[in-house]
């Protein structure tokens, strides 16, 4: 599990760092990460309205950026669904 956590953190920082700040994901960085890393788990990942909806549901402080903790909610939800844990 440690390697999975290391990979999640590393990928977040790589994609978040594309605009110079590795602390948050902009909408474009978020879409790029979803399309390249999670396209099999996020339906219609290339659809901008899907990205807008996801971003809106995760961005708790409505600043247009996702922190790692905000992003982590998506990972938890996807893992729960994928593992058959969600209702």
N, CA and C of each residue as an Amber inpcrd file, in Angstrom:
protein
   261
   0.8090000  -1.1920000   0.0000000   0.0000000   0.0000000   0.0000000
   0.8550000   1.2600000   0.0000000   2.0210000   1.1670000   0.6080000
   2.8920000   2.3400000   0.6260000   3.2560000   2.7820000  -0.7870000
   3.5170000   1.8330000  -1.6520000   3.8840000   2.1990000  -3.0270000
   2.7060000   2.8460000  -3.7490000   1.4840000   2.4060000  -3.4540000
   0.2990000   3.0170000  -4.0700000   0.1500000   4.4620000  -3.6010000
   0.3470000   4.7060000  -2.3140000   0.2560000   6.0660000  -1.7780000
   1.3550000   6.9340000  -2.3760000   2.5730000   6.4030000  -2.4480000
   3.6810000   7.1530000  -3.0500000   3.3660000   7.5270000  -4.4880000
   2.7830000   6.6100000  -5.2280000   2.4420000   6.8640000  -6.6310000
   1.3520000   7.9280000  -6.7470000   0.3340000   7.8700000  -5.9070000
  -0.7300000   8.8770000  -5.9320000  -0.1780000  10.2690000  -5.6420000
   0.6450000  10.3790000  -4.6240000   1.2360000  11.6720000  -4.2680000
   2.1370000  12.1670000  -5.4000000   2.9540000  11.2770000  -5.9350000
   3.8620000  11.6440000  -7.0180000   3.1080000  12.1330000  -8.2540000
   2.0750000  11.4030000  -8.6500000   1.3000000  11.7980000  -9.8300000
   0.5770000  13.1190000  -9.5970000   0.0330000  13.3100000  -8.4010000
  -0.6090000  14.5850000  -8.0920000   0.3900000  15.7260000  -8.2760000
   1.5790000  15.5870000  -7.6950000   2.5820000  16.6530000  -7.7750000
   3.0470000  16.8990000  -9.2060000   3.1910000  15.8270000  -9.9730000
   3.6090000  15.9770000 -11.3800000   2.5780000  16.7900000 -12.1550000
   1.3140000  16.4050000 -12.0480000   0.2760000  17.1050000 -12.7980000
   0.0310000  18.4990000 -12.2370000   0.0500000  18.6510000 -10.9130000
  -0.1680000  19.9590000 -10.3020000   0.9700000  20.9210000 -10.6370000
   2.1600000  20.4030000 -10.8070000   3.3240000  21.2410000 -11.0610000
   3.4410000  21.7720000 -12.4740000   2.5320000  21.3820000 -13.3490000
   2.6260000  21.8300000 -14.7430000   2.4730000  23.3340000 -14.8920000
   1.7920000  23.9900000 -13.9440000   1.6620000  25.4480000 -14.0130000
   2.6090000  26.1540000 -13.0390000   3.5010000  25.3820000 -12.4240000
   4.4940000  25.9720000 -11.5390000   4.2420000  25.7280000 -10.0640000
   3.0190000  25.3790000  -9.6830000   2.6970000  25.1080000  -8.2720000
   2.2910000  23.6540000  -8.1290000   3.0420000  22.8930000  -7.3590000
   2.7230000  21.4740000  -7.1990000   1.7830000  21.2270000  -6.0220000
   1.2090000  22.3010000  -5.4760000   0.3160000  22.1820000  -4.3210000
  -1.1570000  22.0150000  -4.6910000  -1.5520000  22.4990000  -5.8670000
  -2.9520000  22.4220000  -6.2750000  -3.0630000  22.0770000  -7.7590000
  -4.1970000  21.4800000  -8.1090000  -4.5090000  21.1760000  -9.5030000
  -5.4590000  22.2370000 -10.0470000  -5.0680000  22.8560000 -11.1540000
  -5.9960000  23.7320000 -11.8570000  -6.9690000  22.8450000 -12.6280000
  -7.9800000  23.4390000 -13.2180000  -8.9480000  22.6620000 -13.9990000
  -8.2470000  21.9200000 -15.1350000  -7.3640000  22.5900000 -15.8560000
  -6.6540000  21.9540000 -16.9730000  -5.7660000  20.8130000 -16.4890000
  -5.0680000  21.0300000 -15.3810000  -4.2140000  19.9770000 -14.8250000
  -5.0580000  18.7940000 -14.3580000  -6.2020000  19.0900000 -13.7360000
  -7.1100000  18.0540000 -13.2660000  -7.6170000  17.2170000 -14.4410000
  -8.0400000  17.8810000 -15.5030000  -8.5380000  17.1600000 -16.6730000
  -7.4320000  16.3000000 -17.2790000  -6.2410000  16.8330000 -17.3700000
  -5.1150000  16.0780000 -17.9100000  -4.8360000  14.8340000 -17.0710000
  -4.8690000  14.9780000 -15.7520000  -4.6420000  13.8430000 -14.8590000
  -5.7490000  12.8010000 -15.0270000  -6.9920000  13.2390000 -15.0550000
  -8.1210000  12.3140000 -15.1930000  -8.0250000  11.5440000 -16.5050000
  -7.7920000  12.2450000 -17.5920000  -7.7490000  11.6090000 -18.9140000
  -6.5910000  10.6200000 -19.0090000  -5.4280000  10.9870000 -18.4900000
  -4.2690000  10.1040000 -18.6690000  -4.1540000   9.0130000 -17.6100000
  -4.7000000   9.2480000 -16.4080000  -4.4900000   8.2940000 -15.3150000
  -5.7470000   7.5700000 -14.8500000  -6.9330000   8.1450000 -15.0980000
  -8.1550000   7.5690000 -14.5320000  -9.2790000   7.3900000 -15.5530000
  -8.9340000   7.3680000 -16.8130000  -9.9770000   7.3260000 -17.8480000
 -10.8090000   6.0510000 -17.8200000 -10.2780000   4.9650000 -17.2740000
 -11.0690000   3.7360000 -17.1820000 -12.0260000   3.7450000 -15.9960000
 -11.8190000   4.6440000 -15.0470000 -12.6780000   4.7190000 -13.8620000
 -13.6230000   5.9170000 -13.8750000 -13.3180000   6.9260000 -14.6890000
 -14.1750000   8.1070000 -14.8080000 -14.8130000   8.0740000 -16.1890000
 -16.1320000   7.8590000 -16.2200000 -16.8470000   7.7950000 -17.4980000
 -16.8170000   9.1530000 -18.1810000 -16.6090000   9.1240000 -19.4970000
 -16.5840000  10.3330000 -20.3230000 -15.5610000  11.3560000 -19.8320000
 -14.3770000  10.8630000 -19.5040000 -13.3320000  11.6970000 -18.9140000
 -12.9060000  12.8530000 -19.8190000 -13.1050000  12.7320000 -21.1190000
 -12.6980000  13.8060000 -22.0250000 -13.7840000  14.8680000 -22.1980000
 -14.9460000  14.6560000 -21.6390000 -16.0590000  15.5990000 -21.7370000
 -15.8520000  16.7380000 -20.7400000 -15.7120000  17.9790000 -21.2290000
 -15.4780000  19.1110000 -20.3200000 -16.5660000  19.2700000 -19.2540000
 -17.8080000  18.9270000 -19.5720000 -18.8700000  19.0760000 -18.5740000
 -18.7030000  18.0620000 -17.4380000 -18.1600000  16.8850000 -17.7400000
 -17.8710000  15.8910000 -16.7020000 -16.7860000  16.4270000 -15.7800000
 -15.7580000  17.0080000 -16.3580000 -14.6680000  17.5840000 -15.5650000
 -15.1900000  18.7410000 -14.7100000 -16.0190000  19.6050000 -15.2990000
 -16.6000000  20.7140000 -14.5340000 -17.4090000  20.2010000 -13.3470000
 -18.2170000  19.1700000 -13.5720000 -19.0450000  18.6120000 -12.5150000
 -18.1790000  17.9960000 -11.4070000 -17.1860000  17.2120000 -11.8160000
 -16.2830000  16.6020000 -10.8350000 -15.5500000  17.6680000 -10.0300000
 -15.0040000  18.6330000 -10.7380000 -14.2430000  19.6950000 -10.0820000
 -15.1350000  20.4390000  -9.0880000 -16.3460000  20.7570000  -9.5130000
 -17.2770000  21.4660000  -8.6460000 -17.6360000  20.6790000  -7.3960000
 -17.7580000  19.3690000  -7.5420000 -18.1240000  18.5420000  -6.3940000
 -16.9630000  18.3580000  -5.4150000 -15.7360000  18.5190000  -5.8920000
 -14.5600000  18.3060000  -5.0470000 -13.9970000  19.5920000  -4.4550000
 -14.1710000  20.7050000  -5.1440000 -13.5700000  21.9850000  -4.7580000
 -14.3510000  22.6150000  -3.6070000 -14.0300000  22.2020000  -2.3890000
 -14.7940000  22.6100000  -1.2050000 -14.7820000  24.1110000  -0.9490000
 -13.6790000  24.7730000  -1.2290000 -13.6000000  26.2130000  -0.9670000
 -13.8610000  27.0580000  -2.2140000 -14.2500000  26.4040000  -3.3050000
 -14.6350000  27.0900000  -4.5500000 -13.5880000  28.0770000  -5.0540000
 -12.3160000  27.6800000  -4.9560000 -11.2580000  28.5690000  -5.4450000
 -10.7870000  28.2150000  -6.8550000 -11.4230000  27.2100000  -7.4780000
 -11.0520000  26.8280000  -8.8380000  -9.8210000  25.9500000  -8.9170000
  -9.3330000  25.5040000  -7.7660000  -8.1600000  24.6410000  -7.6930000
  -8.4630000  23.5020000  -6.7230000  -7.8050000  22.3640000  -6.9290000
  -7.9780000  21.2440000  -6.0170000  -6.7040000  21.0030000  -5.2230000
  -6.8380000  21.0020000  -3.9050000  -5.7300000  20.5980000  -3.0500000
  -5.6490000  19.0760000  -3.0930000  -4.5940000  18.5310000  -2.5280000
  -4.4790000  17.0720000  -2.4850000  -5.6240000  16.4720000  -1.6790000
  -6.0100000  17.0930000  -0.5770000  -7.1070000  16.5570000   0.2390000
  -8.4310000  16.5810000  -0.5190000  -8.6620000  17.6330000  -1.2950000
  -9.8770000  17.6800000  -2.1170000  -9.8320000  16.5860000  -3.1860000
  -8.6830000  16.4240000  -3.8190000  -8.5000000  15.3950000  -4.8350000
  -8.6500000  13.9960000  -4.2300000  -8.1830000  13.8270000  -3.0090000
  -8.2210000  12.5290000  -2.3440000  -9.6490000  12.0000000  -2.2180000
 -10.6260000  12.8970000  -2.0980000 -12.0280000  12.4790000  -2.0520000
 -12.3990000  11.6850000  -3.3010000 -11.9390000  12.1510000  -4.4510000
 -12.2170000  11.4400000  -5.7020000 -11.5790000  10.0680000  -5.6860000
 -10.3450000   9.9710000  -5.2450000  -9.6520000   8.6870000  -5.1900000
 -10.4180000   7.7220000  -4.2830000 -10.8520000   8.1980000  -3.1250000
 -11.6210000   7.3630000  -2.2100000 -12.9290000   6.8900000  -2.8200000
 -13.6280000   7.8010000  -3.4840000 -14.8980000   7.4360000  -4.1200000
 -14.6950000   6.4310000  -5.2460000 -13.6880000   6.6540000  -6.0720000
 -13.4220000   5.7250000  -7.1790000 -13.0040000   4.3570000  -6.6630000
 -12.1620000   4.3310000  -5.6470000 -11.7190000   3.0550000  -5.0770000
 -12.8940000   2.3040000  -4.4500000 -13.7670000   3.0210000  -3.7710000
 -14.9430000   2.3870000  -3.1600000 -15.8580000   1.7840000  -4.2130000
 -16.1150000   2.5570000  -5.2660000 -16.9570000   2.0410000  -6.3400000
 -16.3160000   0.8550000  -7.0440000 -15.0420000   0.9960000  -7.3510000
 -14.3120000  -0.0560000  -8.0620000 -14.2620000  -1.3480000  -7.2340000
 -14.1400000  -1.2100000  -5.9300000 -14.0790000  -2.3700000  -5.0550000
 -15.4330000  -2.9130000  -4.6500000 -16.4930000  -2.2550000  -5.1030000
 -17.8390000  -2.7120000  -4.7690000 -18.2760000  -2.3580000  -3.3630000
 -17.6680000  -1.3210000  -2.7660000 -17.9870000  -0.9370000  -1.3950000
 -19.0730000   0.1070000  -1.2830000 -19.3090000   0.8580000  -2.3640000
 -20.3190000   1.9060000  -2.2890000 -21.6790000   1.3360000  -2.6440000
 -22.6970000   2.0430000  -2.1910000 -24.0700000   1.5770000  -2.4110000
 -24.6070000   2.0080000  -3.7300000
